[in-house]
Coordinates of N, CA and C and ligand atoms in Angstrom, one line a residue:
M9 N 0.8 -1.2 0.0 CA 0.0 0.0 0.0 C 0.9 1.3 0.0
I10 N 0.5 2.2 -0.8 CA 1.3 3.5 -0.9 C 0.5 4.6 -0.4
V11 N 1.1 5.5 0.3 CA 0.4 6.7 0.8 C 0.7 7.8 -0.2
L12 N -0.4 8.4 -0.7 CA -0.3 9.4 -1.8 C -0.4 10.8 -1.3
S13 N -1.0 11.0 -0.1 CA -1.0 12.3 0.5 C -1.3 12.2 2.0
S14 N -0.9 13.1 2.7 CA -1.0 13.0 4.2 C -1.3 14.4 4.8
D15 N -2.2 14.4 5.7 CA -2.7 15.7 6.2 C -3.1 15.5 7.7
K16 N -2.5 16.2 8.6 CA -2.7 16.0 10.0 C -3.3 17.3 10.7
I17 N -4.4 17.2 11.4 CA -4.9 18.3 12.1 C -5.3 18.0 13.6
P18 N -5.2 19.0 14.4 CA -5.5 18.8 15.8 C -7.0 18.9 16.0
I19 N -7.6 18.2 17.0 CA -9.0 18.3 17.3 C -9.0 18.7 18.8
S20 N -9.4 19.9 19.1 CA -9.4 20.3 20.5 C -10.7 21.1 20.8
K21 N -11.5 21.4 19.8 CA -12.8 22.1 20.0 C -13.7 21.7 18.9
E22 N -15.0 22.1 19.1 CA -16.1 21.7 18.1 C -15.7 22.2 16.7
L23 N -15.2 23.5 16.6 CA -14.9 24.0 15.3 C -13.8 23.2 14.6
D24 N -12.9 22.6 15.3 CA -11.9 21.7 14.6 C -12.6 20.5 13.9
M25 N -13.7 20.1 14.5 CA -14.5 19.0 13.9 C -15.1 19.4 12.5
V26 N -15.5 20.7 12.5 CA -16.1 21.2 11.2 C -15.0 21.2 10.1
V27 N -13.8 21.8 10.5 CA -12.7 21.8 9.6 C -12.3 20.4 9.1
F28 N -12.3 19.5 10.1 CA -11.9 18.1 9.8 C -12.9 17.5 8.8
R29 N -14.2 17.7 9.1 CA -15.2 17.1 8.2 C -15.2 17.7 6.8
N30 N -14.9 19.0 6.7 CA -14.8 19.6 5.4 C -13.6 19.1 4.6
R31 N -12.5 19.0 5.3 CA -11.2 18.5 4.7 C -11.4 17.1 4.2
L32 N -12.1 16.3 5.0 CA -12.3 14.9 4.6 C -13.2 14.8 3.4
K33 N -14.2 15.6 3.4 CA -15.1 15.6 2.2 C -14.3 16.0 0.9
E34 N -13.4 17.0 1.0 CA -12.6 17.4 -0.1 C -11.8 16.2 -0.6
L35 N -11.2 15.5 0.3 CA -10.3 14.4 -0.1 C -11.1 13.3 -0.7
A36 N -12.3 13.0 -0.2 CA -13.2 12.0 -0.7 C -13.6 12.3 -2.1
V37 N -13.9 13.6 -2.4 CA -14.3 14.1 -3.7 C -13.1 13.9 -4.6
K38 N -11.9 14.3 -4.1 CA -10.7 14.2 -4.9 C -10.4 12.8 -5.4
I39 N -10.7 11.8 -4.6 CA -10.4 10.4 -5.1 C -11.6 9.9 -5.9
G40 N -12.7 10.6 -6.0 CA -13.8 10.2 -6.7 C -14.8 9.2 -6.0
M41 N -14.7 9.3 -4.7 CA -15.6 8.5 -3.9 C -17.1 8.9 -4.0
G42 N -18.0 7.9 -4.2 CA -19.4 8.3 -4.4 C -20.0 8.8 -3.1
L43 N -21.2 9.5 -3.3 CA -21.8 10.2 -2.2 C -22.2 9.3 -1.0
V44 N -22.7 8.1 -1.3 CA -23.1 7.1 -0.3 C -21.9 6.8 0.6
N45 N -20.8 6.4 0.0 CA -19.6 6.1 0.8 C -19.0 7.3 1.5
Q46 N -19.1 8.5 0.8 CA -18.6 9.7 1.5 C -19.4 9.9 2.8
T47 N -20.7 9.7 2.7 CA -21.6 10.0 3.9 C -21.3 8.9 5.0
K48 N -21.0 7.7 4.6 CA -20.7 6.7 5.6 C -19.4 7.0 6.3
L49 N -18.4 7.4 5.5 CA -17.1 7.7 6.1 C -17.2 9.0 7.0
I50 N -17.9 10.0 6.5 CA -17.9 11.2 7.3 C -18.7 11.0 8.6
T51 N -19.8 10.1 8.6 CA -20.5 9.8 9.8 C -19.6 9.1 10.8
A52 N -18.9 8.1 10.3 CA -18.0 7.3 11.2 C -16.9 8.3 11.8
A53 N -16.3 9.1 10.9 CA -15.3 10.0 11.3 C -15.8 11.0 12.3
S54 N -17.0 11.5 12.1 CA -17.6 12.5 13.1 C -17.7 11.9 14.5
E55 N -18.2 10.6 14.5 CA -18.4 9.9 15.8 C -17.1 9.8 16.5
L56 N -16.0 9.3 15.7 CA -14.7 9.1 16.4 C -14.1 10.3 16.9
S57 N -14.2 11.4 16.1 CA -13.6 12.7 16.5 C -14.4 13.2 17.7
R58 N -15.7 13.0 17.7 CA -16.5 13.5 18.9 C -16.1 12.7 20.2
N59 N -15.9 11.4 20.0 CA -15.4 10.6 21.2 C -14.1 11.1 21.7
M60 N -13.2 11.5 20.8 CA -11.9 12.0 21.2 C -12.1 13.3 22.0
L61 N -13.0 14.2 21.5 CA -13.2 15.4 22.3 C -13.8 15.1 23.6
R62 N -14.8 14.3 23.6 CA -15.6 14.0 24.8 C -14.9 13.2 25.9
Y63 N -14.2 12.2 25.5 CA -13.6 11.3 26.5 C -12.1 11.5 26.7
A64 N -11.4 12.2 25.7 CA -10.0 12.3 25.8 C -9.5 13.8 25.7
N65 N -10.5 14.7 25.7 CA -10.2 16.1 25.7 C -9.5 16.5 24.4
G66 N -9.7 15.7 23.4 CA -9.1 16.1 22.1 C -8.0 15.2 21.7
G67 N -7.4 15.4 20.5 CA -6.3 14.6 20.0 C -6.0 15.1 18.6
T68 N -5.5 14.2 17.7 CA -5.2 14.6 16.4 C -5.8 13.6 15.4
V69 N -6.0 14.1 14.2 CA -6.5 13.2 13.1 C -5.5 13.3 11.9
L70 N -5.1 12.1 11.4 CA -4.3 12.1 10.3 C -5.1 11.5 9.1
M71 N -5.2 12.3 8.0 CA -6.0 11.9 6.9 C -5.0 11.5 5.7
E72 N -5.1 10.3 5.2 CA -4.2 9.9 4.1 C -5.0 9.3 3.0
I73 N -4.6 9.7 1.8 CA -5.1 9.1 0.6 C -4.1 7.9 0.3
I74 N -4.7 6.7 0.2 CA -3.9 5.5 0.0 C -4.2 4.8 -1.3
K75 N -3.2 4.2 -1.8 CA -3.4 3.5 -3.1 C -3.3 2.0 -2.7
G76 N -4.4 1.3 -2.8 CA -4.5 -0.1 -2.5 C -4.2 -1.0 -3.7
P77 N -4.4 -2.3 -3.6 CA -4.1 -3.1 -4.8 C -5.0 -2.9 -6.0
T78 N -6.3 -2.5 -5.7 CA -7.2 -2.3 -6.8 C -7.8 -1.0 -6.9
Q79 N -7.8 -0.2 -5.8 CA -8.4 1.1 -5.8 C -7.8 2.0 -4.7
N80 N -8.1 3.3 -4.9 CA -7.6 4.2 -3.8 C -8.6 4.3 -2.7
G81 N -8.2 4.8 -1.6 CA -9.1 4.9 -0.4 C -8.6 6.0 0.5
L82 N -9.3 6.2 1.6 CA -8.9 7.2 2.6 C -8.7 6.4 3.9
R83 N -7.6 6.7 4.5 CA -7.2 6.1 5.9 C -7.2 7.2 6.9
I84 N -7.9 7.1 8.0 CA -7.9 8.2 9.0 C -7.5 7.6 10.3
T85 N -6.5 8.2 10.9 CA -5.9 7.8 12.2 C -6.3 8.8 13.3
F86 N -7.0 8.4 14.3 CA -7.4 9.2 15.4 C -6.5 8.8 16.6
S87 N -5.8 9.8 17.0 CA -4.9 9.5 18.2 C -5.1 10.5 19.3
D88 N -5.3 9.9 20.5 CA -5.4 10.8 21.7 C -4.6 10.3 22.8
K89 N -4.4 11.2 23.8 CA -3.6 10.8 25.0 C -4.5 10.9 26.2
G90 N -5.8 10.4 26.0 CA -6.8 10.4 27.0 C -6.6 9.2 28.0
P91 N -7.7 8.9 28.7 CA -7.6 7.8 29.7 C -7.5 6.4 29.2
G92 N -7.7 6.2 27.9 CA -7.7 4.9 27.3 C -9.0 4.1 27.6
I93 N -9.1 3.0 27.0 CA -10.3 2.1 27.2 C -9.9 0.8 27.8
A94 N -10.4 0.5 29.0 CA -10.0 -0.7 29.7 C -10.4 -1.9 29.0
D95 N -11.7 -2.0 28.6 CA -12.2 -3.2 28.0 C -12.7 -2.9 26.6
I96 N -11.9 -3.1 25.6 CA -12.3 -2.8 24.2 C -13.4 -3.6 23.7
T97 N -13.5 -4.9 24.1 CA -14.6 -5.8 23.6 C -15.9 -5.2 24.1
Q98 N -15.9 -4.8 25.4 CA -17.1 -4.2 25.9 C -17.5 -2.8 25.2
A99 N -16.5 -2.0 25.0 CA -16.7 -0.7 24.4 C -17.2 -0.9 22.9
M100 N -16.9 -2.0 22.3 CA -17.3 -2.2 20.9 C -18.7 -2.8 20.8
R101 N -19.3 -3.1 22.0 CA -20.6 -3.8 22.0 C -21.7 -2.7 21.7
D102 N -22.7 -3.0 20.9 CA -23.8 -2.1 20.7 C -24.5 -1.8 22.0
G103 N -24.7 -0.6 22.3 CA -25.4 -0.2 23.5 C -24.6 0.1 24.7
F104 N -23.2 -0.1 24.6 CA -22.4 0.2 25.7 C -21.9 1.6 25.7
S105 N -22.1 2.3 26.8 CA -21.7 3.7 26.9 C -21.4 4.1 28.4
T106 N -20.3 4.8 28.6 CA -20.1 5.3 29.9 C -20.6 6.7 30.0
G107 N -21.0 7.2 28.8 CA -21.5 8.6 28.8 C -23.0 8.8 28.7
K108 N -23.7 7.7 29.0 CA -25.2 7.8 29.1 C -25.8 8.2 27.7
S109 N -25.1 7.9 26.6 CA -25.7 8.1 25.3 C -26.0 6.8 24.7
L110 N -26.4 6.7 23.4 CA -26.9 5.5 22.8 C -25.9 4.4 22.8
G111 N -24.6 4.8 22.7 CA -23.5 3.8 22.6 C -23.4 3.0 21.3
L112 N -24.0 3.6 20.2 CA -23.8 3.0 18.9 C -22.6 3.5 18.2
G113 N -21.9 4.4 18.9 CA -20.7 5.1 18.3 C -19.7 4.2 17.7
L114 N -18.9 3.4 18.5 CA -17.8 2.6 18.0 C -18.3 1.5 17.1
P115 N -19.2 0.7 17.6 CA -19.6 -0.4 16.6 C -20.3 0.1 15.4
G116 N -21.1 1.2 15.5 CA -21.7 1.8 14.4 C -20.7 2.3 13.4
A117 N -19.6 3.0 13.9 CA -18.6 3.5 13.0 C -17.9 2.3 12.3
K118 N -17.7 1.3 13.0 CA -17.0 0.1 12.4 C -17.8 -0.4 11.2
R119 N -19.1 -0.5 11.4 CA -20.0 -1.0 10.3 C -20.0 -0.1 9.1
L120 N -19.6 1.1 9.2 CA -19.7 2.1 8.1 C -18.4 2.1 7.2
V121 N -17.4 1.5 7.7 CA -16.1 1.6 7.0 C -15.6 0.2 6.5
S122 N -14.5 0.2 5.7 CA -14.0 -1.0 5.2 C -13.1 -1.8 6.2
D123 N -12.4 -1.0 7.0 CA -11.5 -1.6 8.0 C -11.5 -0.7 9.2
F124 N -11.4 -1.3 10.4 CA -11.4 -0.6 11.6 C -10.5 -1.3 12.6
E125 N -9.5 -0.5 13.1 CA -8.5 -1.1 14.0 C -8.5 -0.2 15.3
I126 N -8.5 -0.7 16.4 CA -8.5 0.1 17.6 C -7.4 -0.5 18.6
K127 N -6.6 0.5 19.1 CA -5.6 0.1 20.1 C -5.7 1.1 21.2
S128 N -5.7 0.6 22.4 CA -5.9 1.5 23.5 C -5.1 1.0 24.8
T129 N -4.5 1.9 25.5 CA -3.8 1.6 26.7 C -4.3 2.5 27.8
V130 N -4.7 1.9 28.9 CA -5.2 2.7 30.0 C -4.1 3.6 30.5
G131 N -4.5 4.8 30.7 CA -3.5 5.8 31.2 C -2.6 6.4 30.1
K132 N -2.7 5.8 28.9 CA -1.8 6.3 27.8 C -2.6 6.9 26.6
G133 N -3.7 6.3 26.3 CA -4.5 6.9 25.2 C -5.0 5.8 24.2
T134 N -5.6 6.3 23.2 CA -6.3 5.5 22.2 C -6.0 5.9 20.8
T135 N -5.8 4.9 20.0 CA -5.6 5.1 18.5 C -6.6 4.3 17.7
I136 N -7.3 4.9 16.9 CA -8.3 4.2 16.0 C -7.9 4.5 14.6
I137 N -7.8 3.5 13.8 CA -7.5 3.7 12.3 C -8.6 3.1 11.5
I138 N -9.2 3.9 10.7 CA -10.3 3.4 9.8 C -9.8 3.6 8.3
T139 N -10.3 2.7 7.5 CA -10.0 2.8 6.1 C -11.3 2.7 5.3
K140 N -11.5 3.6 4.4 CA -12.7 3.4 3.5 C -12.2 3.4 2.0
W141 N -12.4 2.3 1.3 CA -12.0 2.3 -0.1 C -13.0 3.0 -0.9
K142 N -12.5 3.6 -2.0 CA -13.4 4.4 -2.9 C -14.7 3.7 -3.2
N143 N -14.7 2.5 -3.5 CA -15.9 1.8 -3.9 C -16.3 0.7 -2.8
G144 N -15.7 0.9 -1.6 CA -15.9 -0.2 -0.6 C -16.9 0.2 0.5
Ligands
ADP204 N1 -11.2 8.1 22.6 C1 -11.7 7.5 23.7 N2 -11.0 7.6 24.9 C2 -11.5 7.0 26.0 N3 -12.7 6.3 26.0 C3 -13.4 6.2 24.9 C4 -12.9 6.8 23.7 N4 -13.9 6.5 22.7 C5 -14.8 5.8 23.3 N5 -14.5 5.6 24.6 C6 -15.3 4.7 25.6 O1 -16.1 3.8 24.8 C7 -17.4 3.9 25.2 C8 -18.3 3.6 23.9 O2 -18.1 4.6 22.9 P1 -19.2 4.8 21.9 O3 -19.5 3.5 21.3 O4 -18.8 5.9 21.0 O5 -20.5 5.2 22.7 P2 -20.9 6.6 23.4 O6 -19.9 7.7 22.9 O7 -22.3 6.8 23.0 O8 -20.8 6.4 24.9 C9 -17.6 5.3 25.7 O9 -18.7 5.4 26.5 C10 -16.3 5.6 26.4 O10 -16.3 5.0 27.7
MG205 MG1 -19.5 7.9 21.0

């Protein structure tokens, strides 16, 4: 896999999420991603950046255009230095929330993308990497 472009922005307030969503949309259009996949990706990315703000007081997002074996795609890396997630299996379950919300966020985001990886260490932070292929 080859990285064709790379763009990193901090997320520390609501306005950063707007900037992030707009930038992501631009990149999706640039690679010719269809509207349905754009919407899925932006919905997933919005949820993950919101989690970063809410649970980790912010972090960074790295947006990359990647060239895969058959098509291009977007890979987004969400990194924070928040409290981390003690039980990832539990956090990935539909309906689990420590924040008294619906708790569809992480599993919902996973269903909307082509690939979803999560790494988290309690006391150190959380990294989530999602990939959406242009036609995936
Ligand atoms: N970046 C993060 N840092 C620490 N904890 C997180 C992070 N993202 C999610 N979590 C934890 O995982 C739980 C599930 O997240 P999610 O599925 O988005 O549901 P919700 O945000 O509605 O609670 C959250 O309640 C929170 O405890
Ligand atoms: Mg959430």
